mmCIF file of C-alpha atoms in Angstrom:
data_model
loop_
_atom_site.group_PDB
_atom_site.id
_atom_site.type_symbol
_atom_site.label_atom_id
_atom_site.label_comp_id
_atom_site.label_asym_id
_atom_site.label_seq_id
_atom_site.Cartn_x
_atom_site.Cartn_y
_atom_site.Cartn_z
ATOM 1 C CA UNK A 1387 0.000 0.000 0.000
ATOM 2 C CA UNK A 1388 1.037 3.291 -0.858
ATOM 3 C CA UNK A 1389 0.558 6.905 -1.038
ATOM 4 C CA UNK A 1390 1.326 9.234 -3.598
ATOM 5 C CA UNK A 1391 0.785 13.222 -3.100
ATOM 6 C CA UNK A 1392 0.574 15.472 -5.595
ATOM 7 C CA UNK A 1393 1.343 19.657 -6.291
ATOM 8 C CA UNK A 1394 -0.048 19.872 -9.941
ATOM 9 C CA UNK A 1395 -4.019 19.512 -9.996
ATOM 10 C CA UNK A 1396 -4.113 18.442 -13.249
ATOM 11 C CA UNK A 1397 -1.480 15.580 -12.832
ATOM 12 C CA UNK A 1398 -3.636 14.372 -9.677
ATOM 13 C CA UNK A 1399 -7.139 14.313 -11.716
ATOM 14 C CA UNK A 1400 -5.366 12.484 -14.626
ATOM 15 C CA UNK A 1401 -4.656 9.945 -11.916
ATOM 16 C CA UNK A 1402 -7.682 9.873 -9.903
ATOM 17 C CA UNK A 1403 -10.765 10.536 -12.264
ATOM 18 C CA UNK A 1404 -11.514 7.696 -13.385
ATOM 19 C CA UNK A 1405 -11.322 5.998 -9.983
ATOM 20 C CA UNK A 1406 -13.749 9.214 -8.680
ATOM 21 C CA UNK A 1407 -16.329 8.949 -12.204
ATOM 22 C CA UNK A 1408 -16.939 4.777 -11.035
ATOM 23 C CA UNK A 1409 -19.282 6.450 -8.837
ATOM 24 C CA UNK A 1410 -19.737 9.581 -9.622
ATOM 25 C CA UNK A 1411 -22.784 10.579 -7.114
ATOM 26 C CA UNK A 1412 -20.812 9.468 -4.190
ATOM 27 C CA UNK A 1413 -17.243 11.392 -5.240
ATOM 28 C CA UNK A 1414 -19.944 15.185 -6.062
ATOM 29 C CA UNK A 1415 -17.731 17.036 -3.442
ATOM 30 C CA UNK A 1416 -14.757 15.761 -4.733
ATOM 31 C CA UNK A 1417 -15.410 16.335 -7.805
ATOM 32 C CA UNK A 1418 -16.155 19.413 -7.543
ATOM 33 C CA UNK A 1419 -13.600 20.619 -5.596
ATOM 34 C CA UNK A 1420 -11.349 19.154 -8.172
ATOM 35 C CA UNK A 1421 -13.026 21.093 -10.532
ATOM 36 C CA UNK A 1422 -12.847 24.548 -9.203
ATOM 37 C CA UNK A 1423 -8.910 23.903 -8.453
ATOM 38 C CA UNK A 1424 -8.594 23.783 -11.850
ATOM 39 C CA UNK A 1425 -11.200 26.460 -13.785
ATOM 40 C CA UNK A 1426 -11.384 28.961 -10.461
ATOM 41 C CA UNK A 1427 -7.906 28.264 -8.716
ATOM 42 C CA UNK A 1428 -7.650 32.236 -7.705
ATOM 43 C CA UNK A 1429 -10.603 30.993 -5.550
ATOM 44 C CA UNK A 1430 -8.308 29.331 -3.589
ATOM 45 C CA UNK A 1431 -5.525 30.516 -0.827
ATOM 46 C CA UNK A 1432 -3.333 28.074 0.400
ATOM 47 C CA UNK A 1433 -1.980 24.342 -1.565
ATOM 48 C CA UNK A 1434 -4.255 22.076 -1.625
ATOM 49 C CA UNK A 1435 -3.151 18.479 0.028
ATOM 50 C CA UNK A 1436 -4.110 15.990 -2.958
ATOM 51 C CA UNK A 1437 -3.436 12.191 -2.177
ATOM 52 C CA UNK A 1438 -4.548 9.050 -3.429
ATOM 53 C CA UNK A 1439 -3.694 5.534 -2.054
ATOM 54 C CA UNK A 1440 -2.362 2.419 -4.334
ATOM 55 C CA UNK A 1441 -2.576 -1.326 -3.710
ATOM 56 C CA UNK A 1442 -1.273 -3.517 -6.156
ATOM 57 C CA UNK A 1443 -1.359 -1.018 -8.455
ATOM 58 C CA UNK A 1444 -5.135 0.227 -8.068
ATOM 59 C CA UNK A 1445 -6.293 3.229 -5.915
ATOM 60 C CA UNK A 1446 -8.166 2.523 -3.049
ATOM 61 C CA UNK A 1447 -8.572 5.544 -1.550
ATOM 62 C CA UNK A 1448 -8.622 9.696 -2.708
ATOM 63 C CA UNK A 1449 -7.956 12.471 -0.172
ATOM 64 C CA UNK A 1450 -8.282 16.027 -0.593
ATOM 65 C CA UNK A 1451 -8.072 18.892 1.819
ATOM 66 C CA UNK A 1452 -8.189 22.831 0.188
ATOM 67 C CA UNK A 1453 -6.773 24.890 3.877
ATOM 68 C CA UNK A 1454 -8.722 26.108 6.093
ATOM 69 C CA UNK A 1455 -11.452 23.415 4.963
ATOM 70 C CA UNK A 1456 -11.764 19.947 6.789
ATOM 71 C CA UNK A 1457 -10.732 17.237 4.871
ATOM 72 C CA UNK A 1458 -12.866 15.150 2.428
ATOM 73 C CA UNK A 1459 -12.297 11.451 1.488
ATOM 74 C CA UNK A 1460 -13.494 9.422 -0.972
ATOM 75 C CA UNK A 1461 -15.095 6.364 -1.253
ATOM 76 C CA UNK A 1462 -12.712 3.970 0.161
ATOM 77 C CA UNK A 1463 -11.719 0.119 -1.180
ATOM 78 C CA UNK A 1464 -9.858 -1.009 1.916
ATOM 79 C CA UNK A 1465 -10.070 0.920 5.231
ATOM 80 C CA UNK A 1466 -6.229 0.860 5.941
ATOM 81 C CA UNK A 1467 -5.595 3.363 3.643
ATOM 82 C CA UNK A 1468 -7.154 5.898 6.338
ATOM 83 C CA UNK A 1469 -4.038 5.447 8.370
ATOM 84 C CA UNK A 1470 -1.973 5.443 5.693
ATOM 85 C CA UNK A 1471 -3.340 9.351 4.989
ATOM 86 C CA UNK A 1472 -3.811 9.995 8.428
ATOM 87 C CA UNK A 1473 -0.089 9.508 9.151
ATOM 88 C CA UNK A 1474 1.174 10.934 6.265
ATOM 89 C CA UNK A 1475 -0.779 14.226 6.910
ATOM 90 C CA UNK A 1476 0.500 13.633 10.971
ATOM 91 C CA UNK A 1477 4.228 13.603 9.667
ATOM 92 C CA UNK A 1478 3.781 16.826 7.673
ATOM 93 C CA UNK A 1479 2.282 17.990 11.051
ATOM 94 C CA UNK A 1480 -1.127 19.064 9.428
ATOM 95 C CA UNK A 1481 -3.378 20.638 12.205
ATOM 96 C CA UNK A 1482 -6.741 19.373 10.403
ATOM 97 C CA UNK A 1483 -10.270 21.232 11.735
ATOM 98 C CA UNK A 1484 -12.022 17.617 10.376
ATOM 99 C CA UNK A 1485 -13.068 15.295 7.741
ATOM 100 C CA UNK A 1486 -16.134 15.106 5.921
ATOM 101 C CA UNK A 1487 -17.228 12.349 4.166
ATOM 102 C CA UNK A 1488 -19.518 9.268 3.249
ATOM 103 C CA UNK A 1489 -20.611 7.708 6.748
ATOM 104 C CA UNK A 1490 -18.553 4.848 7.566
ATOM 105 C CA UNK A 1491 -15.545 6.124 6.281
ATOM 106 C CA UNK A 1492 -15.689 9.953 7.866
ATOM 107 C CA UNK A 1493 -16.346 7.751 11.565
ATOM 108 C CA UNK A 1494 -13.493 5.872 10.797
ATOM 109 C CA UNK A 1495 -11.290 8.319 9.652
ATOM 110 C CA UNK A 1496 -12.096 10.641 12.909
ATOM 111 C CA UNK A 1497 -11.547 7.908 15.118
ATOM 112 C CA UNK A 1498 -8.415 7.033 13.605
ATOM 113 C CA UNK A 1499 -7.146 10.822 13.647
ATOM 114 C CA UNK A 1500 -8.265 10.634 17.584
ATOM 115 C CA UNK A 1501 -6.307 7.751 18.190
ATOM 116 C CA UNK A 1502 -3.259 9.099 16.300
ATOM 117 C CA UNK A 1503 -2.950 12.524 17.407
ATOM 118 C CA UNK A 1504 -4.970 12.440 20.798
ATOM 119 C CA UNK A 1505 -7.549 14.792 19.573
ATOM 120 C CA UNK A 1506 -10.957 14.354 20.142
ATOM 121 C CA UNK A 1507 -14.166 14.374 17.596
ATOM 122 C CA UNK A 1508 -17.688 15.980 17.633
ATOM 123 C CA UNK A 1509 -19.864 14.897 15.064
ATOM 124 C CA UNK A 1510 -21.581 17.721 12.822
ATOM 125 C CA UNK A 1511 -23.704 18.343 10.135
ATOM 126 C CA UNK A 1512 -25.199 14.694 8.827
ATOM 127 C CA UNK A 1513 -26.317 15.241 5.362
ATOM 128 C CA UNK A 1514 -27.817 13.735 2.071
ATOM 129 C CA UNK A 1515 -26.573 13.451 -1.363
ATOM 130 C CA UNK A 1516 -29.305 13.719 -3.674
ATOM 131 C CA UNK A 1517 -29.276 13.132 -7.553
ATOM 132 C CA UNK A 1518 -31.479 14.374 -10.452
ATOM 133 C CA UNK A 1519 -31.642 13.277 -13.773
ATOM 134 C CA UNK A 1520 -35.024 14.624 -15.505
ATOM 135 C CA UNK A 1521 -36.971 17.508 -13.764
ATOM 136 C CA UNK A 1522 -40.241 16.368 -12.683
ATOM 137 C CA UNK A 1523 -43.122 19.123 -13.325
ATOM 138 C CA UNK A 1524 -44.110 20.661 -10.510
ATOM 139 C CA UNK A 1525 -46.957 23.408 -10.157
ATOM 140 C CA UNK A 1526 -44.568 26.850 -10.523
ATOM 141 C CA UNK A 1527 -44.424 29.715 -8.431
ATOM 142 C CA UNK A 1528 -44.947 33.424 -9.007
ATOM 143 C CA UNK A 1529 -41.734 34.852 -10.656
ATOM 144 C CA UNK A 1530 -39.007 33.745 -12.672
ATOM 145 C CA UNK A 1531 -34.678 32.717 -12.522
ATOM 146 C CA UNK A 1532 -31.878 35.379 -13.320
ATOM 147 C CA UNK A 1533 -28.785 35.737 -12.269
ATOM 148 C CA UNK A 1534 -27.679 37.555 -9.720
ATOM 149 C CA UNK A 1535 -25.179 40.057 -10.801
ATOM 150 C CA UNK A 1536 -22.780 43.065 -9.162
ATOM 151 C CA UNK A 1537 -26.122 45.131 -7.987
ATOM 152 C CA UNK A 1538 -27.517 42.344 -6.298
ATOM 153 C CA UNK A 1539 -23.478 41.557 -4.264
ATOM 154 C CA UNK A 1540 -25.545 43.063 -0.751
ATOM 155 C CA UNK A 1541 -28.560 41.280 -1.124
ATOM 156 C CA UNK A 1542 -26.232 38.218 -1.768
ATOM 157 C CA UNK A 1543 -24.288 38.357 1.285
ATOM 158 C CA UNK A 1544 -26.949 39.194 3.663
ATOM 159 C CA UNK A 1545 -28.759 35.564 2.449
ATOM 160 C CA UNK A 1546 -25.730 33.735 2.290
ATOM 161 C CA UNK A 1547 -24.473 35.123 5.799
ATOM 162 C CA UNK A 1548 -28.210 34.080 7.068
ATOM 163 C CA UNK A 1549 -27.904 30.911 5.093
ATOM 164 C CA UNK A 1550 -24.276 30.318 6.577
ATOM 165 C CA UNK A 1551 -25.617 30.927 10.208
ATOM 166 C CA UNK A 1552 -28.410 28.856 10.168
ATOM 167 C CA UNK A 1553 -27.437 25.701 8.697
ATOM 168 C CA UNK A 1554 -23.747 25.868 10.089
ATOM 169 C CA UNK A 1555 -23.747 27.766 12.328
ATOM 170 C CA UNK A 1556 -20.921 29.901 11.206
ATOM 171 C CA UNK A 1557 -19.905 32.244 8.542
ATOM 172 C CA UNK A 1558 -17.275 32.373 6.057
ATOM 173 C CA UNK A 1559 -14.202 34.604 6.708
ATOM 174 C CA UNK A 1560 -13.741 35.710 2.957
ATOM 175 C CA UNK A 1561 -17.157 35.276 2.464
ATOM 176 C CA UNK A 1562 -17.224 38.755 0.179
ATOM 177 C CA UNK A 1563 -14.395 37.941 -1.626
ATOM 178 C CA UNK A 1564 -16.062 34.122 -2.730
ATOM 179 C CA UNK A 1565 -19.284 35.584 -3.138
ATOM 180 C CA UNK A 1566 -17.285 38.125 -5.479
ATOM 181 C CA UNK A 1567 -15.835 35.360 -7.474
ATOM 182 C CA UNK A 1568 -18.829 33.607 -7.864
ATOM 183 C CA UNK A 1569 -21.451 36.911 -9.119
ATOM 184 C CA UNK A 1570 -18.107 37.514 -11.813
ATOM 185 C CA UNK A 1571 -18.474 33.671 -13.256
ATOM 186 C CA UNK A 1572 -22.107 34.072 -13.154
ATOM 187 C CA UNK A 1573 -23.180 31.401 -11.002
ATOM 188 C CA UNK A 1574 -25.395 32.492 -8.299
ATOM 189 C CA UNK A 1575 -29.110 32.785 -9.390
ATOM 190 C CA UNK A 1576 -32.034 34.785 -8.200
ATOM 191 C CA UNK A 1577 -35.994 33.681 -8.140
ATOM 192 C CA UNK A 1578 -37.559 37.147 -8.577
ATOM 193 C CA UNK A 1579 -40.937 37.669 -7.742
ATOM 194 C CA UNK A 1580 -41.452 41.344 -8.412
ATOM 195 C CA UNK A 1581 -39.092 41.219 -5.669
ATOM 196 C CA UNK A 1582 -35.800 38.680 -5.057
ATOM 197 C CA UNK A 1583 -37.376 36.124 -3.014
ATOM 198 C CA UNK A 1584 -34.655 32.955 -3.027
ATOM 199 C CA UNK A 1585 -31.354 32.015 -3.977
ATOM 200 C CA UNK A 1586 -29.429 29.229 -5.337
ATOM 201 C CA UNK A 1587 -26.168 28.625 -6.587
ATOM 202 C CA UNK A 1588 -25.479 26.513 -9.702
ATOM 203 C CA UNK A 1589 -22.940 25.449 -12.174
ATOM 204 C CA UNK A 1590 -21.295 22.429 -13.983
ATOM 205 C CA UNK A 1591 -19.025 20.888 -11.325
ATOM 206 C CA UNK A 1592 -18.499 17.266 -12.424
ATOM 207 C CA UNK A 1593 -17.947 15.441 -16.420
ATOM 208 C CA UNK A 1594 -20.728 14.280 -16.800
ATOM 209 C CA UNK A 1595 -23.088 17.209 -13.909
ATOM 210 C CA UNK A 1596 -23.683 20.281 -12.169
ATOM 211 C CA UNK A 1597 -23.736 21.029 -8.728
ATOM 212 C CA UNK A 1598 -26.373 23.326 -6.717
ATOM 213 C CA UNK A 1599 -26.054 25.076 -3.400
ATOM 214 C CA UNK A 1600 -26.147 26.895 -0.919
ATOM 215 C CA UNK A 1601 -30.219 27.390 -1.587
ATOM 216 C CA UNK A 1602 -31.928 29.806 0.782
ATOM 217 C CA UNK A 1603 -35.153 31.507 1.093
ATOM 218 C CA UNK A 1604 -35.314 34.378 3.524
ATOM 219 C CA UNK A 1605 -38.368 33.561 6.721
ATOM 220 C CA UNK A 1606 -41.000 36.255 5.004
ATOM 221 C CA UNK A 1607 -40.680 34.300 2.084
ATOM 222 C CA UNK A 1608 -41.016 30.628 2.730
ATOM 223 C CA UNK A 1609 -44.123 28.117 2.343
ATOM 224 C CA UNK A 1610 -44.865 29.723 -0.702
ATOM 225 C CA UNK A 1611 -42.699 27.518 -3.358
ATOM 226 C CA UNK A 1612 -40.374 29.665 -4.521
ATOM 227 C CA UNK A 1613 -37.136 27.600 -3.450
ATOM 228 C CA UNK A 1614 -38.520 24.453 -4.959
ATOM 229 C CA UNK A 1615 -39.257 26.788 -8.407
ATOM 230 C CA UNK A 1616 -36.084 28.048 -8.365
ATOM 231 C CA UNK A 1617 -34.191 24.856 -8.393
ATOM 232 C CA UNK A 1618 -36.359 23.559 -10.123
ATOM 233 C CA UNK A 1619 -35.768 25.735 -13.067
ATOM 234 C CA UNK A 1620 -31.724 25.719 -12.147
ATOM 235 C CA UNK A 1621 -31.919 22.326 -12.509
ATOM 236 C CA UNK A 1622 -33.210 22.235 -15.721
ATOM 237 C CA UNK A 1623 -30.936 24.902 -17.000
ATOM 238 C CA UNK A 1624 -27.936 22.932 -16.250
ATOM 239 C CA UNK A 1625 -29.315 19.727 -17.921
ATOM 240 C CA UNK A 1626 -29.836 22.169 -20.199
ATOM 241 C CA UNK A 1627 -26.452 23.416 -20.631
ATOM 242 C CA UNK A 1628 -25.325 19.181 -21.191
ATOM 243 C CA UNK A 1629 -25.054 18.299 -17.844
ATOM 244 C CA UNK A 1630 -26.459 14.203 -17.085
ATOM 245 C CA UNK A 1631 -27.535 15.036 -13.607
ATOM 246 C CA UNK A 1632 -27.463 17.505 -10.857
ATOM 247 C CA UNK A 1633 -26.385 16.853 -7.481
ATOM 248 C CA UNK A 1634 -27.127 18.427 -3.988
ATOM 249 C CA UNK A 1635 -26.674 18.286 -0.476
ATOM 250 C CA UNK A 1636 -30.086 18.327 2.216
ATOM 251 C CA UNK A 1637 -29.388 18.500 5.866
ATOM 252 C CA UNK A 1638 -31.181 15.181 6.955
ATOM 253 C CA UNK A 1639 -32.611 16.833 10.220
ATOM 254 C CA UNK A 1640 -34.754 19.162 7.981
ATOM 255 C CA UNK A 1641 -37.484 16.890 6.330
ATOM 256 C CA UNK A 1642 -39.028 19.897 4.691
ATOM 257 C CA UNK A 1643 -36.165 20.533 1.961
ATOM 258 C CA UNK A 1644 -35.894 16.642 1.607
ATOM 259 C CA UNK A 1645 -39.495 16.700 0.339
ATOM 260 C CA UNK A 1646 -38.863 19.900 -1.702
ATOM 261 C CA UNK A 1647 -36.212 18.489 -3.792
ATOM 262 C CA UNK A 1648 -37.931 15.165 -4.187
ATOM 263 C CA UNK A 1649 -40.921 16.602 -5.712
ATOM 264 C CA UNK A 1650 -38.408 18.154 -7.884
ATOM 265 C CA UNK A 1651 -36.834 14.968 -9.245
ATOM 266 C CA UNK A 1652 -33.973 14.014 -7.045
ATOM 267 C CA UNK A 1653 -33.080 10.778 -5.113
ATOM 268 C CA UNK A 1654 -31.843 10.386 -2.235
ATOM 269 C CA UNK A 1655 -28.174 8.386 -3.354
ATOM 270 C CA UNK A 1656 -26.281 8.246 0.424
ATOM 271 C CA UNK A 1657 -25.531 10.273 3.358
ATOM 272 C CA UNK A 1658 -22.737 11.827 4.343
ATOM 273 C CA UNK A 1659 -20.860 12.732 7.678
ATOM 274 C CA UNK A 1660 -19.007 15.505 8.664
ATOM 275 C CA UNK A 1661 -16.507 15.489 12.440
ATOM 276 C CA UNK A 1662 -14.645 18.297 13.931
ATOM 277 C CA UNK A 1663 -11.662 17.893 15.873
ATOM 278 C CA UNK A 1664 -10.983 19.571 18.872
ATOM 279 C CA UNK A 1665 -12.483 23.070 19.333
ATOM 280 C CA UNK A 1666 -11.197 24.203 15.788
ATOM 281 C CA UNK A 1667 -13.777 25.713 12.673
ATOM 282 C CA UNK A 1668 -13.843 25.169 9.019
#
């Protein structure tokens, strides 16, 4: 078994992406982080720690960690390869804030990191991956998609600040610069009803699919379908645009946008886990 680490992104997907596209609903993250490390690397501060584990000449494992975010693993073939990248980001004395990741595999990984290091785990955020492949028709709301653009950057923040604070309880340091990035490449999106009343963020993230979130709808707004209209027609414009499917993340402790997005089209593929370590934030 071992582990190879990599400094060129595009050296490290010509490696991995066909190992990450086997399954290519359960590697969305990954995939996506991938992605924007190549097309939007200016969105990104600090090198990235890209690793993959070998046995016998096949990867087993994929490992990627862009500072100050936890890191994410892939789907993994044989569970030693957690220590393996465990100790190899312990020897380069890596002071990680957690792991995120499909269920088993983000538990072990924590626990392994605890045993390791001697620092201890909370468990966070447990969430769904959910995949669409066809829009199913659903009755429409009042109102209609645009982009957001530079006019709207205020508007933007406030809703992703609120969106931040209540589904993670935190907010983004360089929130204004990402959101920045992200109005300039045309990628956050708007459900206007006379007035903006919900907003999504969308774009092709994956080969073969397209990626959407953060969604939020402000309190004065809610219960009256506009979220579900709005990705709704998202979705649609990136299937649109070539994509196979569209992938997205629910929080499984809030049934109501579970329903939403199944009316919308998309299944429910696995969950996902996310640990922090210690007292540290990503």
């Amino acid at each position: 078994m071992e582990i190879y680490r990599f400094e060129d992104i595009n050296r490290f997907y010509e490696r991995s992406h066909n190992y990450l596209l086997s399954d290519e609903a359960h590697h969305c993250l990954l995939l996506r982080i991938i992605h924007g490390l190549i097309h939007s690397p200016e969105r990104y501060e600090f090198p990235a720690y890209l690793a993959l584990v070998e046995a016998n000449g096949a990867i087993i494992a994929v490992a990627v960690r862009t500072p100050p975010y936890k890191l994410v693993i892939s789907q993994v073939k044989d569970f030693a390869a957690l220590q393996v990248i465990a100790e190899d980001l312990h020897n380069q004395q890596a002071l990680l804030p957690g792991v995120s990741g499909l269920v088993e595999e983000a538990q072990a990984f924590a626990e392994i990191w605890q045993r390791l290091t001697g620092t201890t785990y909370t468990s966070g955020i447990q969430m769904r991956i959910h995949q669409l492949s066809q829009v199913q028709p659903t009755a429409k709301a009042s109102g209609y998609l645009r982009h957001a653009d530079v006019g709207d950057l205020d508007l933007v923040l406030e809703w992703f600040e609120a969106f931040f604070l209540e589904a993670l309880g935190f907010v983004e340091e360089d929130l204004q610069r990402l959101v920045s990035l992200q109005l300039s490449k045309k990628i956050i999106y708007l459900w206007e009803d006379i007035v903006p009343v919900s907003i999504a963020s969308g774009k092709i993230s994956t080969p073969n699919g397209g990626w959407i979130g953060p969604v939020y709808t402000p309190v004065e707004y809610r219960q009256k379908g506009y979220a579900t209209s709005c990705v709704a027609a998202l979705s649609q414009a990136l299937l649109d645009q070539g994509c196979k499917n569209c992938f997205l993340f629910t929080d499984i402790a809030n049934p109501t946008s579970n329903h939403i997005y199944q009316t919308i089209g998309y299944q429910p593929v696995c969950d996902w886990h996310d640990y922090a370590f210690e007292n540290l934030s990503c």
